[in-house]
Amino acid sequence: MSEMSLQARIQAARQQALELKRQCNEIRQQKLTGYMGEAAGRKNFSPILQKLMSRRQLKGHFGKVYAMHWAGDSQQLVSASQDGKLIVWNGQTQNKIHAIPLRSSWVMTCAYSTDGNFVACGGLDNICSIYTLAQPNMMRPTRELAAHDGYLSCCRFVDNAQILTSSGDSTCILWNVETADDVKSFADHSGDVMSVAMSSTDPNMFVSGSCDATAKVWDLRSGQCTHTFEGHESDINSVAFFPGSHAIGTGSDDSTCRIFDTRCYGEVNRFDNERFVHGITSVAFSSSGRLLFAGHDDFMCNAWDTVKTYDEMDDAFMRLAGHENRVSCLGVAPDGMAVCTGSWDTFLRIFA
């Protein structure tokens, strides 16, 4: 085959790829029939009357709180701090159940297992450390999962036997907890992966958010990306599934939160305000999906009404105040009765 013939085939393939991309964009626009608020306006949703108040303050860390995660019973939660401690709390009594010393104080994430028997954490040591809460001596982790070439940014248990991690090496890895083997790697991002979230309805689906300003939905079985959502103008720091798992919420350094729908393959709502110029560290939906909570660098946690259109919103529906430094993490309890925020002021607050 002559060089001229080869160049012609390459050019034809490029043109075909561009045409396919144009057709995909046309189909997306056809499916994207409007924003959530426009559809909600035709349903006459009732206004939200209840306001959340700070009910508990968890004191015990002596360094910046970087991560927290609720247990499945909605009573216990785990938090990770730069003081080198992993603390398991009873959120109702405010008592500390366990205080686990870590080998590395540069921790960035923590997670509670679905059955409540394990907690996991990781950070700048590039390792996911798993601790068994029932063992008498928790000075050493039960398992150490090492395969990432960058810092560990997030970890979430898929079930009692598997855990998913994301890293600054631009990949996510699915692990077997018992054997400490990496089962599958997910590599399609072009920047640090900052957050992952598991679907509550489909155990084979998860979403990731990255510094490449995209959020991707993945299939655990095939290891392939099924959806890629663009629109943010800076790093995506946090992702969460909307109840029902047909949509995802994202929070970014561009000071916006957005909702993307997997069925129409596009953005269906956006939340920001010209007064909010600080980055968003974490997001989570209420159990009904009516509220989207967002932790900010400006010491506040905003709650947005997801059924309002962007044009209608001149401010967040609710502002959860009380922290004196950056809100670094937040989570809604599985029963939907409370939201917990963690901050660089060393405290955690529970709102209900």
mmCIF file of C-alpha atoms in Angstrom:
data_model
loop_
_atom_site.group_PDB
_atom_site.id
_atom_site.type_symbol
_atom_site.label_atom_id
_atom_site.label_comp_id
_atom_site.label_asym_id
_atom_site.label_seq_id
_atom_site.Cartn_x
_atom_site.Cartn_y
_atom_site.Cartn_z
ATOM 1 C CA MET A 1 0.000 0.000 0.000
ATOM 2 C CA SER A 2 1.419 3.363 -1.020
ATOM 3 C CA GLU A 3 1.889 6.167 1.472
ATOM 4 C CA MET A 4 -0.619 8.334 -0.419
ATOM 5 C CA SER A 5 -3.265 5.612 -0.225
ATOM 6 C CA LEU A 6 -2.642 5.183 3.517
ATOM 7 C CA GLN A 7 -3.005 8.920 4.162
ATOM 8 C CA ALA A 8 -6.264 8.942 2.221
ATOM 9 C CA ARG A 9 -7.652 6.109 4.363
ATOM 10 C CA ILE A 10 -6.609 7.900 7.569
ATOM 11 C CA GLN A 11 -8.320 11.081 6.392
ATOM 12 C CA ALA A 12 -11.484 9.155 5.495
ATOM 13 C CA ALA A 13 -11.500 7.526 8.945
ATOM 14 C CA ARG A 14 -11.187 10.944 10.596
ATOM 15 C CA GLN A 15 -14.108 12.274 8.586
ATOM 16 C CA GLN A 16 -16.179 9.235 9.514
ATOM 17 C CA ALA A 17 -15.355 9.737 13.211
ATOM 18 C CA LEU A 18 -16.402 13.403 13.030
ATOM 19 C CA GLU A 19 -19.669 12.436 11.334
ATOM 20 C CA LEU A 20 -20.412 9.837 14.019
ATOM 21 C CA LYS A 21 -19.672 12.401 16.731
ATOM 22 C CA ARG A 22 -22.062 14.856 15.049
ATOM 23 C CA GLN A 23 -24.798 12.211 14.926
ATOM 24 C CA CYS A 24 -24.263 11.374 18.613
ATOM 25 C CA ASN A 25 -24.586 15.052 19.532
ATOM 26 C CA GLU A 26 -27.801 15.328 17.513
ATOM 27 C CA ILE A 27 -29.303 12.350 19.350
ATOM 28 C CA ARG A 28 -28.279 13.850 22.702
ATOM 29 C CA GLN A 29 -29.970 17.154 21.853
ATOM 30 C CA GLN A 30 -33.143 15.324 20.838
ATOM 31 C CA LYS A 31 -33.252 13.506 24.175
ATOM 32 C CA LEU A 32 -32.429 16.646 26.181
ATOM 33 C CA THR A 33 -35.944 18.122 26.188
ATOM 34 C CA GLY A 34 -35.540 20.510 29.126
ATOM 35 C CA TYR A 35 -34.265 21.177 32.633
ATOM 36 C CA MET A 36 -35.601 19.492 35.773
ATOM 37 C CA GLY A 37 -37.154 22.738 36.948
ATOM 38 C CA GLU A 38 -39.167 23.150 33.769
ATOM 39 C CA ALA A 39 -40.651 19.668 34.133
ATOM 40 C CA ALA A 40 -41.222 20.183 37.867
ATOM 41 C CA GLY A 41 -43.078 23.435 37.173
ATOM 42 C CA ARG A 42 -45.783 21.443 35.424
ATOM 43 C CA LYS A 43 -46.177 19.157 38.455
ATOM 44 C CA ASN A 44 -46.788 21.893 41.078
ATOM 45 C CA PHE A 45 -44.376 20.587 43.697
ATOM 46 C CA SER A 46 -45.118 21.691 47.245
ATOM 47 C CA PRO A 47 -42.614 24.048 48.879
ATOM 48 C CA ILE A 48 -40.186 22.633 51.452
ATOM 49 C CA LEU A 49 -41.221 23.874 54.884
ATOM 50 C CA GLN A 50 -38.726 22.227 57.232
ATOM 51 C CA LYS A 51 -35.340 23.815 57.887
ATOM 52 C CA LEU A 52 -32.395 21.825 59.191
ATOM 53 C CA MET A 53 -30.654 22.801 62.410
ATOM 54 C CA SER A 54 -27.344 21.796 63.960
ATOM 55 C CA ARG A 55 -28.155 19.058 66.493
ATOM 56 C CA ARG A 56 -24.766 17.524 67.349
ATOM 57 C CA GLN A 57 -21.152 18.607 67.307
ATOM 58 C CA LEU A 58 -18.578 15.805 67.334
ATOM 59 C CA LYS A 59 -15.374 16.847 69.075
ATOM 60 C CA GLY A 60 -12.306 14.650 69.231
ATOM 61 C CA HIS A 61 -10.025 15.335 66.308
ATOM 62 C CA PHE A 62 -7.027 17.637 66.718
ATOM 63 C CA GLY A 63 -6.370 18.202 63.029
ATOM 64 C CA LYS A 64 -8.293 19.036 59.885
ATOM 65 C CA VAL A 65 -11.140 16.625 59.158
ATOM 66 C CA TYR A 66 -10.789 15.477 55.552
ATOM 67 C CA ALA A 67 -13.440 12.767 55.155
ATOM 68 C CA MET A 68 -16.467 11.129 56.755
ATOM 69 C CA HIS A 69 -18.849 8.307 55.850
ATOM 70 C CA TRP A 70 -22.048 6.991 57.446
ATOM 71 C CA ALA A 71 -22.559 3.368 58.439
ATOM 72 C CA GLY A 72 -25.559 1.499 57.104
ATOM 73 C CA ASP A 73 -27.410 1.767 60.440
ATOM 74 C CA SER A 74 -27.494 5.610 60.155
ATOM 75 C CA GLN A 75 -26.207 5.884 63.730
ATOM 76 C CA GLN A 76 -22.494 5.284 63.450
ATOM 77 C CA LEU A 77 -20.072 7.127 61.192
ATOM 78 C CA VAL A 78 -16.347 7.216 60.571
ATOM 79 C CA SER A 79 -14.150 10.278 60.109
ATOM 80 C CA ALA A 80 -10.546 10.740 59.028
ATOM 81 C CA SER A 81 -8.335 13.614 60.113
ATOM 82 C CA GLN A 82 -4.866 14.986 59.563
ATOM 83 C CA ASP A 83 -4.187 14.282 63.234
ATOM 84 C CA GLY A 84 -3.500 10.692 62.125
ATOM 85 C CA LYS A 85 -6.653 9.234 63.638
ATOM 86 C CA LEU A 86 -9.619 7.377 62.220
ATOM 87 C CA ILE A 87 -12.540 7.801 64.650
ATOM 88 C CA VAL A 88 -15.739 5.762 64.662
ATOM 89 C CA TRP A 89 -18.579 7.715 66.298
ATOM 90 C CA ASN A 90 -22.076 7.127 67.559
ATOM 91 C CA GLY A 91 -23.797 10.108 65.967
ATOM 92 C CA GLN A 92 -26.688 10.104 68.424
ATOM 93 C CA THR A 93 -24.759 9.946 71.695
ATOM 94 C CA GLN A 94 -21.657 11.738 70.297
ATOM 95 C CA ASN A 95 -19.500 9.030 71.893
ATOM 96 C CA LYS A 96 -16.319 7.731 70.275
ATOM 97 C CA ILE A 97 -16.521 3.984 69.688
ATOM 98 C CA HIS A 98 -13.059 3.464 68.194
ATOM 99 C CA ALA A 99 -10.001 5.669 67.709
ATOM 100 C CA ILE A 100 -7.652 4.037 65.223
ATOM 101 C CA PRO A 101 -4.087 5.389 64.881
ATOM 102 C CA LEU A 102 -2.872 5.561 61.278
ATOM 103 C CA ARG A 103 0.653 5.027 60.017
ATOM 104 C CA SER A 104 0.279 8.050 57.728
ATOM 105 C CA SER A 105 -1.445 11.212 58.902
ATOM 106 C CA TRP A 106 -1.915 12.384 55.299
ATOM 107 C CA VAL A 107 -5.302 10.721 54.969
ATOM 108 C CA MET A 108 -7.788 11.910 52.332
ATOM 109 C CA THR A 109 -10.690 9.443 52.433
ATOM 110 C CA CYS A 110 -12.506 6.921 54.589
ATOM 111 C CA ALA A 111 -15.396 4.493 54.164
ATOM 112 C CA TYR A 112 -17.670 2.213 56.190
ATOM 113 C CA SER A 113 -18.439 -1.274 54.862
ATOM 114 C CA THR A 114 -22.026 -2.228 54.080
ATOM 115 C CA ASP A 115 -22.244 -4.688 57.001
ATOM 116 C CA GLY A 116 -20.493 -2.351 59.445
ATOM 117 C CA ASN A 117 -17.610 -4.740 60.154
ATOM 118 C CA PHE A 118 -14.867 -2.843 58.310
ATOM 119 C CA VAL A 119 -13.639 0.695 57.826
ATOM 120 C CA ALA A 120 -11.150 1.764 55.170
ATOM 121 C CA CYS A 121 -8.971 4.807 54.578
ATOM 122 C CA GLY A 122 -6.181 6.071 52.350
ATOM 123 C CA GLY A 123 -4.308 9.161 51.249
ATOM 124 C CA LEU A 124 -0.858 10.277 50.232
ATOM 125 C CA ASP A 125 0.614 6.854 51.103
ATOM 126 C CA ASN A 126 -1.061 5.496 47.908
ATOM 127 C CA ILE A 127 -2.479 2.598 49.966
ATOM 128 C CA CYS A 128 -6.018 1.644 50.959
ATOM 129 C CA SER A 129 -5.880 0.344 54.531
ATOM 130 C CA ILE A 130 -8.777 -1.786 55.815
ATOM 131 C CA TYR A 131 -9.452 -2.299 59.528
ATOM 132 C CA THR A 132 -11.677 -4.951 61.123
ATOM 133 C CA LEU A 133 -13.697 -3.285 63.888
ATOM 134 C CA ALA A 134 -14.264 -6.527 65.799
ATOM 135 C CA GLN A 135 -10.576 -7.305 66.291
ATOM 136 C CA PRO A 136 -9.146 -6.468 69.731
ATOM 137 C CA ASN A 137 -6.033 -4.723 68.415
ATOM 138 C CA MET A 138 -6.560 -2.189 65.661
ATOM 139 C CA MET A 139 -3.053 -0.796 65.688
ATOM 140 C CA ARG A 140 -2.402 -2.543 62.372
ATOM 141 C CA PRO A 141 -4.712 -2.796 59.350
ATOM 142 C CA THR A 142 -6.242 -6.139 58.415
ATOM 143 C CA ARG A 143 -5.510 -5.550 54.729
ATOM 144 C CA GLU A 144 -3.370 -3.111 52.773
ATOM 145 C CA LEU A 145 -4.265 -2.672 49.114
ATOM 146 C CA ALA A 146 -1.326 -1.343 47.109
ATOM 147 C CA ALA A 147 -1.348 -0.898 43.321
ATOM 148 C CA HIS A 148 -2.011 2.783 42.694
ATOM 149 C CA ASP A 149 0.845 4.988 41.516
ATOM 150 C CA GLY A 150 -0.684 8.125 43.006
ATOM 151 C CA TYR A 151 -2.452 9.302 46.143
ATOM 152 C CA LEU A 152 -5.719 7.629 47.159
ATOM 153 C CA SER A 153 -8.484 10.225 46.809
ATOM 154 C CA CYS A 154 -11.609 8.170 47.562
ATOM 155 C CA CYS A 155 -12.708 4.666 48.524
ATOM 156 C CA ARG A 156 -16.144 3.044 48.723
ATOM 157 C CA PHE A 157 -17.167 -0.509 49.584
ATOM 158 C CA VAL A 158 -19.077 -2.222 46.763
ATOM 159 C CA ASP A 159 -20.145 -4.975 49.166
ATOM 160 C CA ASN A 160 -18.541 -6.812 52.070
ATOM 161 C CA ALA A 161 -16.067 -8.556 49.753
ATOM 162 C CA GLN A 162 -15.086 -5.756 47.348
ATOM 163 C CA ILE A 163 -13.966 -2.143 47.567
ATOM 164 C CA LEU A 164 -13.484 0.528 44.902
ATOM 165 C CA THR A 165 -10.707 3.126 45.045
ATOM 166 C CA SER A 166 -9.832 6.217 43.001
ATOM 167 C CA SER A 167 -6.437 7.833 42.713
ATOM 168 C CA GLY A 168 -4.296 10.675 41.503
ATOM 169 C CA ASP A 169 -2.856 8.265 38.922
ATOM 170 C CA SER A 170 -6.086 8.858 36.891
ATOM 171 C CA THR A 171 -7.457 5.355 37.525
ATOM 172 C CA CYS A 172 -10.004 3.538 39.661
ATOM 173 C CA ILE A 173 -9.407 -0.012 40.913
ATOM 174 C CA LEU A 174 -11.817 -2.703 42.097
ATOM 175 C CA TRP A 175 -10.303 -4.864 44.849
ATOM 176 C CA ASN A 176 -11.012 -8.197 46.482
ATOM 177 C CA VAL A 177 -10.915 -7.401 50.194
ATOM 178 C CA GLU A 178 -10.143 -10.949 51.327
ATOM 179 C CA THR A 179 -7.218 -11.631 48.984
ATOM 180 C CA ALA A 180 -6.061 -7.989 48.613
ATOM 181 C CA ASP A 181 -5.908 -8.518 44.837
ATOM 182 C CA ASP A 182 -6.790 -5.837 42.301
ATOM 183 C CA VAL A 183 -9.649 -7.351 40.282
ATOM 184 C CA LYS A 184 -10.125 -4.698 37.615
ATOM 185 C CA SER A 185 -8.748 -1.296 36.650
ATOM 186 C CA PHE A 186 -10.750 1.561 35.132
ATOM 187 C CA ALA A 187 -8.611 3.951 33.103
ATOM 188 C CA ASP A 188 -10.316 6.489 30.879
ATOM 189 C CA HIS A 189 -9.783 9.772 32.730
ATOM 190 C CA SER A 190 -6.993 12.123 31.685
ATOM 191 C CA GLY A 191 -6.610 13.731 35.111
ATOM 192 C CA ASP A 192 -6.603 12.847 38.806
ATOM 193 C CA VAL A 193 -9.773 10.981 39.833
ATOM 194 C CA MET A 194 -11.068 12.771 42.930
ATOM 195 C CA SER A 195 -14.279 10.953 43.836
ATOM 196 C CA VAL A 196 -16.307 7.793 43.240
ATOM 197 C CA ALA A 197 -19.864 6.853 44.219
ATOM 198 C CA MET A 198 -21.698 3.540 43.986
ATOM 199 C CA SER A 199 -25.216 3.219 42.599
ATOM 200 C CA SER A 200 -27.793 2.314 45.249
ATOM 201 C CA THR A 201 -29.945 0.405 42.745
ATOM 202 C CA ASP A 202 -27.404 -1.254 40.441
ATOM 203 C CA PRO A 203 -24.423 -2.939 42.153
ATOM 204 C CA ASN A 204 -22.553 -3.012 38.846
ATOM 205 C CA MET A 205 -22.562 0.743 38.254
ATOM 206 C CA PHE A 206 -20.462 3.552 39.695
ATOM 207 C CA VAL A 207 -19.598 7.143 38.811
ATOM 208 C CA SER A 208 -16.268 8.960 39.034
ATOM 209 C CA GLY A 209 -15.327 12.644 38.979
ATOM 210 C CA SER A 210 -11.958 13.906 37.839
ATOM 211 C CA CYS A 211 -9.639 16.891 37.464
ATOM 212 C CA ASP A 212 -10.172 16.550 33.705
ATOM 213 C CA ALA A 213 -13.555 18.245 34.410
ATOM 214 C CA THR A 214 -15.582 15.180 33.395
ATOM 215 C CA ALA A 215 -17.763 12.708 35.259
ATOM 216 C CA LYS A 216 -17.900 9.151 33.961
ATOM 217 C CA VAL A 217 -20.335 6.308 34.620
ATOM 218 C CA TRP A 218 -18.776 2.831 34.556
ATOM 219 C CA ASP A 219 -19.842 -0.803 34.322
ATOM 220 C CA LEU A 220 -18.030 -2.897 36.932
ATOM 221 C CA ARG A 221 -18.481 -6.091 34.894
ATOM 222 C CA SER A 222 -16.943 -4.916 31.634
ATOM 223 C CA GLY A 223 -14.610 -2.280 33.049
ATOM 224 C CA GLN A 224 -15.838 0.104 30.363
ATOM 225 C CA CYS A 225 -17.074 3.688 30.625
ATOM 226 C CA THR A 226 -20.735 3.896 29.559
ATOM 227 C CA HIS A 227 -21.304 7.678 29.887
ATOM 228 C CA THR A 228 -19.051 10.730 29.878
ATOM 229 C CA PHE A 229 -20.507 14.043 31.070
ATOM 230 C CA GLU A 230 -18.855 17.346 30.196
ATOM 231 C CA GLY A 231 -19.770 20.900 31.134
ATOM 232 C CA HIS A 232 -17.715 21.850 34.179
ATOM 233 C CA GLU A 233 -14.935 24.362 33.681
ATOM 234 C CA SER A 234 -12.624 23.050 36.398
ATOM 235 C CA ASP A 235 -11.852 20.022 38.575
ATOM 236 C CA ILE A 236 -14.781 17.866 39.713
ATOM 237 C CA ASN A 237 -14.149 17.195 43.397
ATOM 238 C CA SER A 238 -17.216 15.167 44.296
ATOM 239 C CA VAL A 239 -19.913 13.021 42.674
ATOM 240 C CA ALA A 240 -23.114 11.418 43.956
ATOM 241 C CA PHE A 241 -25.945 9.387 42.472
ATOM 242 C CA PHE A 242 -29.451 10.849 42.429
ATOM 243 C CA PRO A 243 -31.950 8.470 44.140
ATOM 244 C CA GLY A 244 -32.934 5.892 41.546
ATOM 245 C CA SER A 245 -29.495 6.181 39.894
ATOM 246 C CA HIS A 246 -30.824 7.661 36.635
ATOM 247 C CA ALA A 247 -28.869 10.876 37.283
ATOM 248 C CA ILE A 248 -25.705 12.071 39.006
ATOM 249 C CA GLY A 249 -24.771 15.201 40.921
ATOM 250 C CA THR A 250 -21.360 16.841 40.685
ATOM 251 C CA GLY A 251 -19.493 19.559 42.585
ATOM 252 C CA SER A 252 -16.562 21.429 41.088
ATOM 253 C CA ASP A 253 -13.872 24.030 41.672
ATOM 254 C CA ASP A 254 -15.777 26.199 39.147
ATOM 255 C CA SER A 255 -18.211 26.948 42.049
ATOM 256 C CA THR A 256 -21.133 25.102 40.440
ATOM 257 C CA CYS A 257 -23.097 21.953 41.155
ATOM 258 C CA ARG A 258 -24.722 20.193 38.227
ATOM 259 C CA ILE A 259 -27.098 17.307 37.642
ATOM 260 C CA PHE A 260 -26.560 15.068 34.614
ATOM 261 C CA ASP A 261 -29.140 12.524 33.461
ATOM 262 C CA THR A 262 -27.948 9.192 32.096
ATOM 263 C CA ARG A 263 -31.099 8.704 29.978
ATOM 264 C CA CYS A 264 -30.832 11.946 28.002
ATOM 265 C CA TYR A 265 -27.025 11.967 28.288
ATOM 266 C CA GLY A 266 -26.913 15.631 29.279
ATOM 267 C CA GLU A 267 -27.075 18.327 31.939
ATOM 268 C CA VAL A 268 -30.563 18.804 33.399
ATOM 269 C CA ASN A 269 -29.891 21.326 36.165
ATOM 270 C CA ARG A 270 -27.210 23.661 37.426
ATOM 271 C CA PHE A 271 -26.771 25.426 40.750
ATOM 272 C CA ASP A 272 -24.601 28.464 41.331
ATOM 273 C CA ASN A 273 -24.727 32.084 42.352
ATOM 274 C CA GLU A 274 -22.458 34.996 41.492
ATOM 275 C CA ARG A 275 -21.868 35.489 45.214
ATOM 276 C CA PHE A 276 -20.525 31.940 45.573
ATOM 277 C CA VAL A 277 -17.028 32.112 44.161
ATOM 278 C CA HIS A 278 -15.539 29.333 46.297
ATOM 279 C CA GLY A 279 -14.933 25.790 45.143
ATOM 280 C CA ILE A 280 -17.189 22.885 46.076
ATOM 281 C CA THR A 281 -15.581 20.044 48.015
ATOM 282 C CA SER A 282 -18.432 17.555 48.422
ATOM 283 C CA VAL A 283 -22.012 16.850 47.340
ATOM 284 C CA ALA A 284 -24.826 14.547 48.461
ATOM 285 C CA PHE A 285 -28.554 14.189 47.748
ATOM 286 C CA SER A 286 -31.336 13.941 50.299
ATOM 287 C CA SER A 287 -33.117 10.570 50.311
ATOM 288 C CA SER A 288 -35.940 11.966 48.155
ATOM 289 C CA GLY A 289 -33.584 13.802 45.809
ATOM 290 C CA ARG A 290 -35.367 17.107 46.464
ATOM 291 C CA LEU A 291 -32.268 18.678 48.020
ATOM 292 C CA LEU A 292 -28.659 18.679 46.857
ATOM 293 C CA PHE A 293 -26.198 19.468 49.648
ATOM 294 C CA ALA A 294 -22.860 21.042 48.729
ATOM 295 C CA GLY A 295 -19.878 21.738 50.987
ATOM 296 C CA HIS A 296 -17.907 24.880 50.143
ATOM 297 C CA ASP A 297 -14.506 26.367 50.796
ATOM 298 C CA ASP A 298 -16.222 29.403 52.377
ATOM 299 C CA PHE A 299 -17.090 27.458 55.597
ATOM 300 C CA MET A 300 -20.732 26.890 54.494
ATOM 301 C CA CYS A 301 -22.865 23.993 53.338
ATOM 302 C CA ASN A 302 -25.567 24.979 50.841
ATOM 303 C CA ALA A 303 -28.724 23.005 50.155
ATOM 304 C CA TRP A 304 -30.243 23.514 46.683
ATOM 305 C CA ASP A 305 -33.823 22.730 45.669
ATOM 306 C CA THR A 306 -33.328 20.383 42.719
ATOM 307 C CA VAL A 307 -36.760 21.053 41.162
ATOM 308 C CA LYS A 308 -36.101 24.758 40.647
ATOM 309 C CA THR A 309 -34.762 26.044 37.363
ATOM 310 C CA TYR A 310 -31.460 27.865 37.155
ATOM 311 C CA ASP A 311 -33.244 31.123 36.252
ATOM 312 C CA GLU A 312 -35.462 30.897 39.359
ATOM 313 C CA MET A 313 -32.622 30.462 41.832
ATOM 314 C CA ASP A 314 -31.249 33.665 43.259
ATOM 315 C CA ASP A 315 -29.842 31.836 46.282
ATOM 316 C CA ALA A 316 -29.524 28.408 47.849
ATOM 317 C CA PHE A 317 -32.683 27.091 49.490
ATOM 318 C CA MET A 318 -30.868 26.606 52.800
ATOM 319 C CA ARG A 319 -27.449 27.404 54.261
ATOM 320 C CA LEU A 320 -26.065 25.161 57.003
ATOM 321 C CA ALA A 321 -23.732 27.309 59.077
ATOM 322 C CA GLY A 322 -21.566 26.723 62.120
ATOM 323 C CA HIS A 323 -18.150 25.710 60.844
ATOM 324 C CA GLU A 324 -15.234 28.102 61.168
ATOM 325 C CA ASN A 325 -13.149 26.724 58.322
ATOM 326 C CA ARG A 326 -13.494 24.886 55.007
ATOM 327 C CA VAL A 327 -16.260 22.267 54.822
ATOM 328 C CA SER A 328 -14.216 19.381 53.448
ATOM 329 C CA CYS A 329 -16.769 16.549 53.440
ATOM 330 C CA LEU A 330 -20.432 15.763 53.998
ATOM 331 C CA GLY A 331 -22.815 12.829 53.858
ATOM 332 C CA VAL A 332 -26.522 12.123 54.201
ATOM 333 C CA ALA A 333 -27.453 9.274 56.542
ATOM 334 C CA PRO A 334 -28.844 6.200 54.704
ATOM 335 C CA ASP A 335 -32.243 6.655 56.381
ATOM 336 C CA GLY A 336 -32.325 10.269 55.185
ATOM 337 C CA MET A 337 -32.873 11.718 58.659
ATOM 338 C CA ALA A 338 -29.618 13.662 59.060
ATOM 339 C CA VAL A 339 -26.700 15.210 57.190
ATOM 340 C CA CYS A 340 -23.185 15.333 58.638
ATOM 341 C CA THR A 341 -20.501 17.826 57.662
ATOM 342 C CA GLY A 342 -16.790 17.708 58.426
ATOM 343 C CA SER A 343 -14.457 20.691 58.412
ATOM 344 C CA TRP A 344 -10.905 21.887 58.678
ATOM 345 C CA ASP A 345 -11.973 23.432 62.016
ATOM 346 C CA THR A 346 -11.491 19.839 63.397
ATOM 347 C CA PHE A 347 -15.219 19.335 64.134
ATOM 348 C CA LEU A 348 -18.086 17.401 62.602
ATOM 349 C CA ARG A 349 -21.662 18.697 62.789
ATOM 350 C CA ILE A 350 -24.879 16.745 62.397
ATOM 351 C CA PHE A 351 -27.894 18.628 61.042
ATOM 352 C CA ALA A 352 -31.463 17.331 61.244
#
